[in-house]
Short mmCIF file of C-alpha atoms and ligand atoms in Angstrom, two decimals:
data_model
loop_
_atom_site.label_atom_id
_atom_site.label_comp_id
_atom_site.label_asym_id
_atom_site.label_seq_id
_atom_site.Cartn_x
_atom_site.Cartn_y
_atom_site.Cartn_z
CA MET S 1205 15.07 22.78 47.72
CA PRO S 1206 15.71 23.05 51.50
CA GLN S 1207 15.08 20.01 53.68
CA THR S 1208 12.20 20.08 56.10
CA THR S 1209 11.32 18.39 59.39
CA SER S 1210 7.82 17.22 60.34
CA LEU S 1211 6.78 18.96 63.52
CA SER S 1212 3.45 17.13 63.78
CA PRO S 1213 4.22 15.20 66.98
CA LEU S 1214 5.30 18.40 68.73
CA LEU S 1215 2.21 20.22 67.51
CA GLU S 1216 -0.06 17.37 68.62
CA ASP S 1217 1.40 17.70 72.07
CA VAL S 1218 0.72 21.44 72.16
CA LEU S 1219 -2.88 20.90 71.04
CA ARG S 1220 -3.42 18.16 73.66
CA ARG S 1221 -1.98 20.24 76.49
CA ASN S 1222 -4.11 23.26 75.59
CA ALA S 1223 -7.48 21.63 74.98
CA GLY S 1224 -10.45 23.86 74.19
CA GLU S 1225 -8.39 26.78 72.92
CA PRO S 1226 -9.06 26.78 69.15
CA GLU S 1227 -7.55 30.19 68.42
CA PHE S 1228 -4.31 29.25 70.16
CA HIS S 1229 -4.31 25.97 68.22
CA GLN S 1230 -4.75 27.88 64.97
CA ALA S 1231 -1.89 30.28 65.73
CA ALA S 1232 0.42 27.46 66.85
CA ARG S 1233 -0.39 25.30 63.81
CA GLU S 1234 0.40 28.13 61.42
CA VAL S 1235 3.79 28.76 63.02
CA PHE S 1236 4.69 25.06 63.26
CA ASP S 1237 3.69 24.59 59.60
CA SER S 1238 6.30 27.19 58.62
CA LEU S 1239 9.22 26.06 60.74
CA GLY S 1240 10.08 22.64 59.23
CA PRO S 1241 12.87 23.98 56.97
CA VAL S 1242 14.61 26.02 59.69
CA ILE S 1243 14.48 23.17 62.21
CA ALA S 1244 15.96 20.82 59.59
CA ALA S 1245 18.72 23.26 58.68
CA HIS S 1246 19.78 24.04 62.26
CA PRO S 1247 19.76 21.06 64.65
CA ARG S 1248 20.53 23.33 67.63
CA TYR S 1249 16.85 24.34 67.87
CA ALA S 1250 15.59 20.78 68.27
CA GLU S 1251 18.49 19.86 70.58
CA ALA S 1252 17.54 22.70 72.92
CA SER S 1253 13.79 21.90 72.70
CA VAL S 1254 13.19 25.51 71.73
CA LEU S 1255 9.76 24.92 70.18
CA GLU S 1256 8.46 23.03 73.22
CA ARG S 1257 9.61 25.86 75.46
CA LEU S 1258 8.28 28.58 73.13
CA SER S 1259 4.78 27.13 73.09
CA GLU S 1260 4.48 27.05 76.88
CA PRO S 1261 3.91 30.52 78.41
CA GLU S 1262 6.43 31.48 81.08
CA ARG S 1263 3.55 32.57 83.31
CA GLN S 1264 -0.26 32.74 83.06
CA ILE S 1265 -2.19 34.97 85.44
CA ILE S 1266 -5.96 34.84 85.86
CA PHE S 1267 -7.78 37.02 88.35
CA ARG S 1268 -11.17 38.26 89.51
CA VAL S 1269 -12.13 41.83 88.67
CA PRO S 1270 -15.05 43.10 90.77
CA TRP S 1271 -16.51 46.53 89.98
CA THR S 1272 -19.64 48.52 90.73
CA ASP S 1273 -21.87 50.05 88.05
CA ASP S 1274 -23.53 53.46 88.24
CA ARG S 1275 -26.65 51.96 89.85
CA GLY S 1276 -24.63 50.34 92.61
CA HIS S 1277 -24.76 46.78 91.21
CA VAL S 1278 -21.63 44.66 91.60
CA HIS S 1279 -20.22 42.87 88.52
CA ILE S 1280 -17.49 40.29 88.28
CA ASN S 1281 -15.23 39.97 85.25
CA ARG S 1282 -12.20 37.83 84.62
CA GLY S 1283 -8.77 39.37 84.05
CA PHE S 1284 -5.85 37.73 82.23
CA ARG S 1285 -2.19 38.36 81.60
CA VAL S 1286 -0.19 35.74 79.77
CA GLU S 1287 3.55 36.40 80.03
CA PHE S 1288 4.66 34.27 77.15
CA ASN S 1289 8.33 34.84 76.46
CA SER S 1290 10.93 37.24 77.86
CA ALA S 1291 14.07 36.12 76.02
CA LEU S 1292 14.35 39.38 74.08
CA GLY S 1293 13.08 41.86 76.66
CA PRO S 1294 10.23 42.58 79.08
CA TYR S 1295 6.93 40.94 78.13
CA LYS S 1296 5.20 43.37 75.77
CA GLY S 1297 1.72 43.32 74.30
CA GLY S 1298 -1.71 44.83 74.58
CA LEU S 1299 -4.78 44.37 76.75
CA ARG S 1300 -8.08 43.47 75.09
CA PHE S 1301 -11.44 44.25 76.71
CA HIS S 1302 -14.17 42.38 74.84
CA PRO S 1303 -16.89 39.98 76.01
CA THR S 1304 -15.43 37.16 73.88
CA VAL S 1305 -12.02 37.20 75.62
CA THR S 1306 -10.94 33.85 77.13
CA LEU S 1307 -7.60 32.44 78.21
CA GLY S 1308 -7.32 30.84 74.75
CA THR S 1309 -7.78 34.22 73.04
CA VAL S 1310 -5.08 35.78 75.18
CA LYS S 1311 -2.73 32.84 74.53
CA PHE S 1312 -3.19 33.07 70.77
CA LEU S 1313 -2.48 36.79 70.88
CA GLY S 1314 0.50 36.37 73.23
CA PHE S 1315 1.99 33.63 71.06
CA GLU S 1316 1.71 35.78 67.92
CA GLN S 1317 3.21 38.66 69.84
CA ILE S 1318 6.47 36.76 70.51
CA PHE S 1319 7.25 36.50 66.80
CA LYS S 1320 5.90 39.95 65.94
CA ASN S 1321 8.00 41.62 68.59
CA ALA S 1322 11.07 39.66 67.52
CA LEU S 1323 10.53 40.85 63.94
CA THR S 1324 10.70 44.50 65.00
CA GLY S 1325 14.35 43.98 65.98
CA LEU S 1326 13.65 45.86 69.24
CA PRO S 1327 14.26 44.53 72.79
CA ILE S 1328 10.75 43.34 73.65
CA GLY S 1329 9.44 39.93 74.69
CA GLY S 1330 5.88 38.71 74.07
CA GLY S 1331 2.78 38.87 76.25
CA LYS S 1332 -0.89 39.73 76.12
CA GLY S 1333 -3.76 40.31 78.50
CA GLY S 1334 -7.30 41.49 78.82
CA SER S 1335 -10.71 40.81 80.20
CA ASP S 1336 -14.18 39.70 79.17
CA PHE S 1337 -15.40 43.14 80.27
CA ASP S 1338 -17.47 44.92 77.58
CA PRO S 1339 -16.77 48.67 77.52
CA LYS S 1340 -19.65 49.25 75.07
CA GLY S 1341 -22.53 51.15 76.62
CA LYS S 1342 -20.64 51.81 79.87
CA SER S 1343 -20.26 55.30 81.30
CA ASP S 1344 -16.81 56.84 81.73
CA ALA S 1345 -17.17 56.36 85.49
CA GLU S 1346 -17.91 52.64 85.04
CA VAL S 1347 -14.96 52.19 82.72
CA MET S 1348 -12.77 54.01 85.24
CA ARG S 1349 -13.89 51.81 88.13
CA PHE S 1350 -13.33 48.69 86.06
CA CYS S 1351 -9.84 49.82 85.00
CA GLN S 1352 -8.91 50.69 88.58
CA SER S 1353 -10.06 47.29 89.82
CA PHE S 1354 -8.24 45.52 86.97
CA MET S 1355 -5.01 47.37 87.77
CA THR S 1356 -5.36 46.76 91.52
CA GLU S 1357 -4.43 43.14 90.77
CA LEU S 1358 -2.36 43.58 87.61
CA TYR S 1359 0.06 46.13 89.12
CA ARG S 1360 1.93 43.46 91.09
CA HIS S 1361 2.81 41.57 87.89
CA ILE S 1362 3.99 44.42 85.65
CA GLY S 1363 6.78 47.01 85.56
CA GLU S 1364 9.00 48.79 83.06
CA TYR S 1365 11.60 45.98 83.24
CA THR S 1366 9.07 43.17 83.71
CA ASP S 1367 5.94 43.46 81.62
CA VAL S 1368 4.63 46.47 79.71
CA PRO S 1369 0.97 46.33 78.61
CA ALA S 1370 -0.70 48.62 76.04
CA GLY S 1371 -4.03 48.80 74.19
CA ASP S 1372 -5.86 46.41 71.88
CA ILE S 1373 -9.57 45.97 71.09
CA GLY S 1374 -11.64 48.00 73.57
CA VAL S 1375 -8.57 49.56 75.20
CA GLY S 1376 -7.47 52.99 73.99
CA GLY S 1377 -6.17 56.21 75.49
CA ARG S 1378 -9.01 56.54 78.00
CA GLU S 1379 -8.46 53.08 79.50
CA ILE S 1380 -4.66 53.41 79.52
CA GLY S 1381 -5.07 56.70 81.40
CA TYR S 1382 -7.25 55.18 84.12
CA MET S 1383 -4.95 52.18 84.46
CA PHE S 1384 -1.79 54.30 84.58
CA GLY S 1385 -3.39 56.53 87.21
CA GLN S 1386 -4.18 53.56 89.42
CA TYR S 1387 -0.71 52.04 88.95
CA LYS S 1388 0.88 55.37 89.91
CA ARG S 1389 -1.36 55.69 92.96
CA ILE S 1390 -0.71 52.17 94.25
CA THR S 1391 3.04 52.18 93.68
CA ASN S 1392 3.69 55.87 94.35
CA ARG S 1393 6.00 55.86 91.32
CA TYR S 1394 5.71 57.86 88.11
CA GLU S 1395 6.97 54.88 86.17
CA SER S 1396 6.07 56.04 82.65
CA GLY S 1397 7.52 52.99 80.95
CA VAL S 1398 5.10 50.55 82.62
CA LEU S 1399 2.36 51.12 80.03
CA THR S 1400 2.41 52.40 76.46
CA GLY S 1401 -0.24 54.17 74.45
CA LYS S 1402 -0.30 56.94 77.06
CA GLY S 1403 -1.58 60.42 76.21
CA VAL S 1404 1.08 62.58 74.56
CA GLY S 1405 0.81 65.13 77.37
CA TRP S 1406 1.86 62.62 80.04
CA GLY S 1407 4.51 60.32 78.63
CA GLY S 1408 2.91 59.02 75.44
CA SER S 1409 4.71 59.04 72.10
CA LEU S 1410 3.52 60.97 69.11
CA VAL S 1411 2.52 58.52 66.33
CA ARG S 1412 1.65 55.67 68.73
CA THR S 1413 -2.07 56.26 68.06
CA GLU S 1414 -1.53 56.15 64.30
CA ALA S 1415 1.24 53.55 64.32
CA THR S 1416 -0.52 50.25 63.66
CA GLY S 1417 -2.62 51.50 60.75
CA PHE S 1418 0.17 53.65 59.30
CA GLY S 1419 2.67 50.82 59.67
CA ALA S 1420 0.43 48.28 57.93
CA VAL S 1421 0.06 50.59 54.95
CA VAL S 1422 3.80 51.29 54.79
CA PHE S 1423 4.36 47.52 54.78
CA ALA S 1424 1.72 47.13 52.06
CA GLU S 1425 3.30 49.86 49.96
CA ARG S 1426 6.67 48.10 50.07
CA MET S 1427 5.00 44.80 49.21
CA LEU S 1428 3.04 46.30 46.31
CA ALA S 1429 6.27 47.76 44.96
CA THR S 1430 7.64 44.22 44.47
CA ARG S 1431 5.02 43.92 41.71
CA GLY S 1432 5.43 47.44 40.40
CA ARG S 1433 2.20 48.63 42.04
CA SER S 1434 1.34 51.35 44.57
CA PHE S 1435 -1.59 52.86 46.44
CA ASP S 1436 -1.78 55.75 44.01
CA GLY S 1437 -5.18 55.39 42.36
CA ALA S 1438 -5.90 52.10 44.16
CA ARG S 1439 -9.38 51.23 45.50
CA VAL S 1440 -9.23 49.75 48.97
CA LEU S 1441 -11.47 47.94 51.48
CA VAL S 1442 -10.66 48.33 55.20
CA SER S 1443 -12.67 46.28 57.68
CA GLY S 1444 -13.27 47.55 61.22
CA SER S 1445 -13.54 51.21 62.16
CA GLY S 1446 -11.46 51.32 65.33
CA ASN S 1447 -7.94 52.50 66.01
CA VAL S 1448 -6.15 50.36 63.43
CA ALA S 1449 -8.75 50.86 60.68
CA ILE S 1450 -8.96 54.66 61.03
CA TYR S 1451 -5.22 55.24 60.63
CA ALA S 1452 -4.89 52.66 57.87
CA ILE S 1453 -7.56 54.64 56.02
CA GLN S 1454 -5.70 57.90 56.66
CA LYS S 1455 -2.39 56.58 55.32
CA VAL S 1456 -3.98 55.02 52.22
CA GLN S 1457 -5.60 58.38 51.48
CA GLN S 1458 -2.26 60.17 51.98
CA LEU S 1459 -0.69 57.81 49.44
CA GLY S 1460 -3.35 58.57 46.83
CA GLY S 1461 -5.66 55.59 47.35
CA THR S 1462 -9.44 55.61 47.83
CA VAL S 1463 -10.92 53.62 50.73
CA VAL S 1464 -14.48 52.87 49.71
CA ALA S 1465 -15.71 50.86 52.71
CA CYS S 1466 -15.22 50.03 56.36
CA SER S 1467 -17.25 48.14 58.97
CA ASP S 1468 -18.08 47.48 62.59
CA SER S 1469 -19.59 44.42 64.25
CA THR S 1470 -23.10 45.46 63.21
CA GLY S 1471 -22.68 46.66 59.64
CA ALA S 1472 -20.61 48.08 56.82
CA VAL S 1473 -20.61 51.40 54.99
CA TYR S 1474 -19.89 51.75 51.30
CA ASP S 1475 -19.01 55.19 49.92
CA GLU S 1476 -18.46 54.82 46.18
CA ASP S 1477 -16.25 57.94 46.01
CA GLY S 1478 -14.33 57.29 49.21
CA LEU S 1479 -14.89 57.58 52.96
CA ASP S 1480 -15.05 60.95 54.72
CA LEU S 1481 -12.28 60.41 57.28
CA ASP S 1482 -12.92 63.61 59.28
CA LEU S 1483 -16.53 62.57 59.79
CA LEU S 1484 -15.54 58.99 60.61
CA ARG S 1485 -13.09 60.18 63.27
CA ARG S 1486 -15.66 62.54 64.75
CA VAL S 1487 -18.28 59.79 65.01
CA LYS S 1488 -15.93 57.06 66.27
CA GLU S 1489 -13.25 58.82 68.29
CA GLN S 1490 -15.08 61.85 69.64
CA ASP S 1491 -18.69 60.63 70.02
CA ARG S 1492 -17.94 56.88 70.49
CA GLY S 1493 -20.71 56.32 67.93
CA ARG S 1494 -21.52 53.57 65.45
CA LEU S 1495 -21.04 53.35 61.69
CA SER S 1496 -24.82 53.69 61.32
CA ASP S 1497 -24.37 57.20 62.82
CA TYR S 1498 -21.64 57.91 60.27
CA ALA S 1499 -23.87 56.79 57.39
CA ALA S 1500 -26.78 58.87 58.68
CA ALA S 1501 -24.58 61.97 58.89
CA ARG S 1502 -23.01 61.35 55.47
CA GLY S 1503 -26.38 61.17 53.71
CA THR S 1504 -26.61 60.00 50.11
CA ALA S 1505 -22.83 59.67 49.69
CA SER S 1506 -22.88 56.56 51.85
CA VAL S 1507 -24.76 53.26 51.77
CA TYR S 1508 -25.12 51.47 55.12
CA ARG S 1509 -25.48 47.70 55.05
CA PRO S 1510 -26.72 46.36 58.38
CA GLY S 1511 -24.85 43.13 59.16
CA GLY S 1512 -23.14 43.60 55.80
CA ASP S 1513 -20.29 41.43 54.61
CA ILE S 1514 -17.66 43.96 53.60
CA TRP S 1515 -15.64 41.46 51.53
CA ALA S 1516 -18.64 40.73 49.28
CA LEU S 1517 -18.25 44.27 47.94
CA ALA S 1518 -15.29 43.06 45.90
CA ALA S 1519 -17.79 41.28 43.63
CA GLU S 1520 -19.72 44.50 43.06
CA THR S 1521 -17.02 47.11 42.56
CA HIS S 1522 -13.37 47.03 41.57
CA ILE S 1523 -11.03 46.60 44.58
CA ASP S 1524 -7.22 46.43 44.47
CA VAL S 1525 -6.25 45.97 48.12
CA ALA S 1526 -8.05 44.58 51.21
CA ILE S 1527 -6.89 45.49 54.73
CA PRO S 1528 -8.75 43.53 57.45
CA CYS S 1529 -8.48 45.58 60.67
CA ALA S 1530 -11.28 44.23 62.92
CA THR S 1531 -10.70 40.87 64.60
CA GLN S 1532 -9.59 37.24 64.28
CA ASN S 1533 -11.19 34.98 61.67
CA GLU S 1534 -13.29 37.77 60.17
CA LEU S 1535 -12.25 36.79 56.62
CA ASP S 1536 -13.07 33.18 55.66
CA GLY S 1537 -12.41 31.01 52.63
CA ASP S 1538 -15.49 32.22 50.75
CA ALA S 1539 -14.61 35.86 51.36
CA ALA S 1540 -11.05 35.15 50.21
CA ALA S 1541 -12.36 33.52 47.02
CA THR S 1542 -14.50 36.59 46.33
CA LEU S 1543 -11.45 38.82 46.70
CA VAL S 1544 -9.15 36.64 44.56
CA ASN S 1545 -11.73 35.97 41.83
CA ASN S 1546 -12.44 39.67 41.46
CA GLY S 1547 -8.89 40.83 40.93
CA VAL S 1548 -7.67 41.92 44.36
CA ILE S 1549 -3.86 42.07 44.20
CA ALA S 1550 -2.98 42.25 47.90
CA VAL S 1551 -4.39 41.44 51.35
CA VAL S 1552 -2.66 43.04 54.33
CA GLU S 1553 -3.62 42.05 57.88
CA GLY S 1554 -3.96 45.06 60.17
CA ALA S 1555 -5.75 42.88 62.74
CA ASN S 1556 -4.32 39.80 64.46
CA MET S 1557 -5.12 36.60 62.53
CA PRO S 1558 -8.17 38.03 60.70
CA SER S 1559 -7.88 35.47 57.88
CA THR S 1560 -8.92 31.87 58.53
CA PRO S 1561 -6.45 29.14 57.49
CA GLU S 1562 -8.70 28.39 54.51
CA ALA S 1563 -8.58 32.05 53.45
CA VAL S 1564 -4.77 32.02 53.64
CA ARG S 1565 -4.70 28.92 51.42
CA VAL S 1566 -6.95 30.67 48.89
CA PHE S 1567 -4.66 33.72 48.82
CA SER S 1568 -1.60 31.55 48.44
CA SER S 1569 -2.99 29.40 45.62
CA GLY S 1570 -4.40 32.54 43.97
CA GLY S 1571 -0.88 33.97 43.82
CA ILE S 1572 -1.81 37.27 45.42
CA LEU S 1573 0.35 39.23 47.84
CA PHE S 1574 -0.54 38.34 51.44
CA ALA S 1575 0.94 39.99 54.53
CA PRO S 1576 0.27 38.24 57.87
CA GLY S 1577 -0.62 40.38 60.88
CA LYS S 1578 2.47 39.51 62.87
CA ALA S 1579 4.52 41.31 60.24
CA ALA S 1580 2.14 43.92 58.86
CA ASN S 1581 0.66 45.19 62.14
CA ALA S 1582 3.95 45.25 64.07
CA GLY S 1583 4.12 49.05 63.76
CA GLY S 1584 1.92 49.46 66.84
CA VAL S 1585 4.12 47.50 69.19
CA ALA S 1586 7.27 48.86 67.55
CA THR S 1587 6.14 52.40 68.32
CA SER S 1588 5.29 51.25 71.84
CA ALA S 1589 8.95 50.25 72.14
CA LEU S 1590 9.89 53.71 70.87
CA GLU S 1591 7.61 55.16 73.57
CA MET S 1592 9.51 53.10 76.18
CA GLN S 1593 12.76 54.44 74.75
CA GLN S 1594 11.52 58.05 75.11
CA ASN S 1595 10.29 57.35 78.65
CA ALA S 1596 13.63 55.82 79.66
CA SER S 1597 15.56 58.82 78.36
CA ARG S 1598 12.93 61.35 79.55
CA ASP S 1599 12.63 62.65 76.01
CA ALA S 1600 9.78 63.39 73.61
CA TRP S 1601 10.36 63.09 69.88
CA THR S 1602 8.65 65.07 67.13
CA PHE S 1603 5.88 63.52 65.06
CA ASP S 1604 8.08 63.49 61.96
CA TYR S 1605 10.98 61.77 63.71
CA ALA S 1606 8.77 59.09 65.30
CA GLU S 1607 7.02 58.47 61.97
CA HIS S 1608 10.37 58.21 60.21
CA ARG S 1609 11.51 55.59 62.76
CA LEU S 1610 8.25 53.67 62.30
CA ALA S 1611 8.58 53.66 58.51
CA GLU S 1612 12.19 52.48 58.74
CA ILE S 1613 11.15 49.62 61.03
CA MET S 1614 8.28 48.55 58.76
CA VAL S 1615 10.46 48.52 55.66
CA GLY S 1616 13.01 46.49 57.63
CA ILE S 1617 10.37 43.95 58.66
CA HIS S 1618 9.12 43.66 55.10
CA ASP S 1619 12.57 43.07 53.71
CA ARG S 1620 13.53 40.59 56.44
CA CYS S 1621 10.39 38.54 55.75
CA ALA S 1622 10.92 38.63 51.99
CA GLU S 1623 14.61 37.68 52.24
CA THR S 1624 13.92 34.88 54.72
CA ALA S 1625 11.20 33.40 52.49
CA GLU S 1626 13.63 33.46 49.60
CA GLU S 1627 16.43 31.89 51.66
CA TYR S 1628 14.15 29.01 52.69
CA GLY S 1629 12.96 28.31 49.17
CA SER S 1630 9.54 30.00 49.19
CA PRO S 1631 9.96 33.41 47.56
CA GLY S 1632 6.95 35.68 48.11
CA ASP S 1633 5.64 33.64 51.06
CA TYR S 1634 5.44 36.31 53.77
CA VAL S 1635 3.83 33.87 56.24
CA LEU S 1636 6.82 31.55 56.12
CA GLY S 1637 9.25 34.48 56.05
CA ALA S 1638 7.69 36.17 59.10
CA ASN S 1639 7.47 32.97 61.13
CA ILE S 1640 11.03 31.87 60.43
CA ALA S 1641 12.64 35.31 60.80
CA GLY S 1642 10.80 35.95 64.10
CA PHE S 1643 11.54 32.44 65.36
CA VAL S 1644 15.28 32.59 64.65
CA ARG S 1645 15.75 35.81 66.60
CA VAL S 1646 13.89 34.62 69.70
CA ALA S 1647 15.20 31.04 69.51
CA ASP S 1648 18.85 32.13 69.35
CA ALA S 1649 18.32 34.34 72.41
CA MET S 1650 16.64 31.46 74.27
CA ILE S 1651 19.56 29.17 73.55
CA ALA S 1652 22.04 31.81 74.70
CA LEU S 1653 20.17 32.24 77.99
CA GLY S 1654 20.22 28.53 78.82
CA VAL S 1655 17.43 26.21 79.89
CA ILE S 1656 15.20 28.56 81.89
P1 NDP V 3135 -10.72 48.87 68.40
O1 NDP V 3135 -11.42 48.42 69.62
O2 NDP V 3135 -10.26 50.28 68.28
O3 NDP V 3135 -11.60 48.56 67.11
C1 NDP V 3135 -12.02 47.27 66.80
C2 NDP V 3135 -12.86 47.30 65.55
O4 NDP V 3135 -13.11 45.96 65.14
C3 NDP V 3135 -14.23 47.93 65.77
O5 NDP V 3135 -14.67 48.51 64.57
C4 NDP V 3135 -15.07 46.72 66.15
O6 NDP V 3135 -16.47 46.88 65.90
C5 NDP V 3135 -14.50 45.66 65.25
N1 NDP V 3135 -14.69 44.34 65.89
C6 NDP V 3135 -14.18 43.96 67.08
N2 NDP V 3135 -14.58 42.71 67.38
C7 NDP V 3135 -15.36 42.34 66.37
C8 NDP V 3135 -16.08 41.15 66.10
N3 NDP V 3135 -16.07 40.10 66.94
N4 NDP V 3135 -16.76 41.10 64.91
C9 NDP V 3135 -16.76 42.16 64.05
N5 NDP V 3135 -16.10 43.31 64.27
C10 NDP V 3135 -15.41 43.39 65.40
O7 NDP V 3135 -9.48 47.86 68.24
P2 NDP V 3135 -8.15 48.03 67.37
O8 NDP V 3135 -8.43 48.80 66.14
O9 NDP V 3135 -7.08 48.47 68.27
O10 NDP V 3135 -7.83 46.50 67.00
C11 NDP V 3135 -8.27 45.90 65.80
C12 NDP V 3135 -7.42 44.69 65.49
O11 NDP V 3135 -6.05 45.09 65.34
C13 NDP V 3135 -7.40 43.59 66.56
O12 NDP V 3135 -7.24 42.34 65.93
C14 NDP V 3135 -6.14 43.91 67.35
O13 NDP V 3135 -5.65 42.78 68.03
C15 NDP V 3135 -5.23 44.34 66.23
N6 NDP V 3135 -4.07 45.14 66.59
C16 NDP V 3135 -4.20 46.30 67.31
C17 NDP V 3135 -3.10 47.05 67.59
C18 NDP V 3135 -3.20 48.36 68.29
O14 NDP V 3135 -2.17 49.01 68.45
N7 NDP V 3135 -4.37 48.80 68.72
C19 NDP V 3135 -1.74 46.62 67.21
C20 NDP V 3135 -1.73 45.42 66.39
C21 NDP V 3135 -2.85 44.72 66.13
P3 NDP V 3135 -17.46 47.17 67.13
O15 NDP V 3135 -17.16 48.57 67.56
O16 NDP V 3135 -18.81 47.00 66.56
O17 NDP V 3135 -17.12 46.16 68.19
O1 2IT V 3136 -1.36 43.32 68.88
C1 2IT V 3136 -0.55 44.23 69.16
O2 2IT V 3136 0.59 44.24 68.69
C2 2IT V 3136 -1.00 45.32 70.02
N1 2IT V 3136 -2.16 45.33 70.44
C3 2IT V 3136 -0.04 46.39 70.43
C4 2IT V 3136 0.81 45.94 71.59
C5 2IT V 3136 1.69 47.00 72.21
O3 2IT V 3136 2.32 46.65 73.21
O4 2IT V 3136 1.75 48.12 71.73
#
């Protein structure tokens, strides 16, 4: 059994220095809880104070974002960019526009991003940003003015060799377009590699839109195979109905599974015989509608549950795999118990930290397969790095080639996590495997670069 080192005093210090940021605390605690064996085995990490340095962002930027609505009223939002770690490459990570966004949210996401990006094996550091702006119910013109104002400050902090933002909740192709346009106008440079998730007609990569959802399902498939299972014939729950959820649903369907439910922040739909993906995409992507609109259009094939708890469905109908793709802490201990007690074999996080710590404990003691977001949803950022590669070489790959690269990367991440868990005495523990494998790559680079 490998030795371990208690990291409690270090963690206590991180919690004290970042008071009032519970999501960052949660993310840090989970990583620290995994690292005892690797710190014990390799004294160089403690000697170089790598963990202390890793948990302090290299730079945190907070700024005012004023914008004018269609009626001429001025609004003020807060913008953030946390440049967490650049040992492996330019800071890389998405922007989230959601009314709940705080500095603590961005720090939790940026911290996770360091390890996730390291796991991809690609040359990208970790960062995250966003705003408490709520795009819901805003006109295109309002969203454009907000994005332009946001970029009017952000542009001075980013660049293809410095920091490369992308999308996250509330930020998709439309927002990236407005922000890229403003960056180009201010700098007078067509610097494609400064943002990823661009439209495929102007520097975007094929498969980036699909990448997070597709990648999570490829990871899940590899994980299921370790127990002789597959998606063929499986019944699946996917929470959320945004970018990650939609393409997770598509890939499960391609692999022969049936996704019977998905959700948004106001309700869930349950389609006993499987979701109608074409209709879902039309309602969500084209019309920017709600799941209630989907259910209304689908008629008797769909049951809409206002405010519904999607995980409770596992007690009512047989479910094999759950893929949370909405937001942090959406799946709690009770929901986890419902899944485990009703025979779910795997939970795969498409979202960032959707399972509470209690839920993760329930999965672990229940002996089911559990893939943490920083491993399973890394396909999005990995394909962003492939987009940067295409931009740098002024090339555009085919869909098939980009998807092949994505699948290769996801299988590699799966296997690295599984092998690392085994090496450190916890076979099957993908949380420990992901945290240690990601940590080792970034920590070794930090040591090589000296105390900076
Ligand atoms: P979208 O904005 O496209 O969709 C988000 C979905 O989650 C919507 O259905 C939304 O419902 C729901 N949701 C958001 N916040 C809440 C909340 N507080 N409570 C309940 N439901 C909520 O975002 P993405 O699909 O891009 O992101 C989903 C998750 O995946 C996030 O955790 C994100 O960090 C993560 N992720 C995204 C990647 C990407 O490439 N986009 C890459 C890796 C991870 P509603 O419309 O009602 O708000
Ligand atoms: O959480 C994430 O990995 C993302 N939102 C994607 C980041 C990126 O740079 O593509």
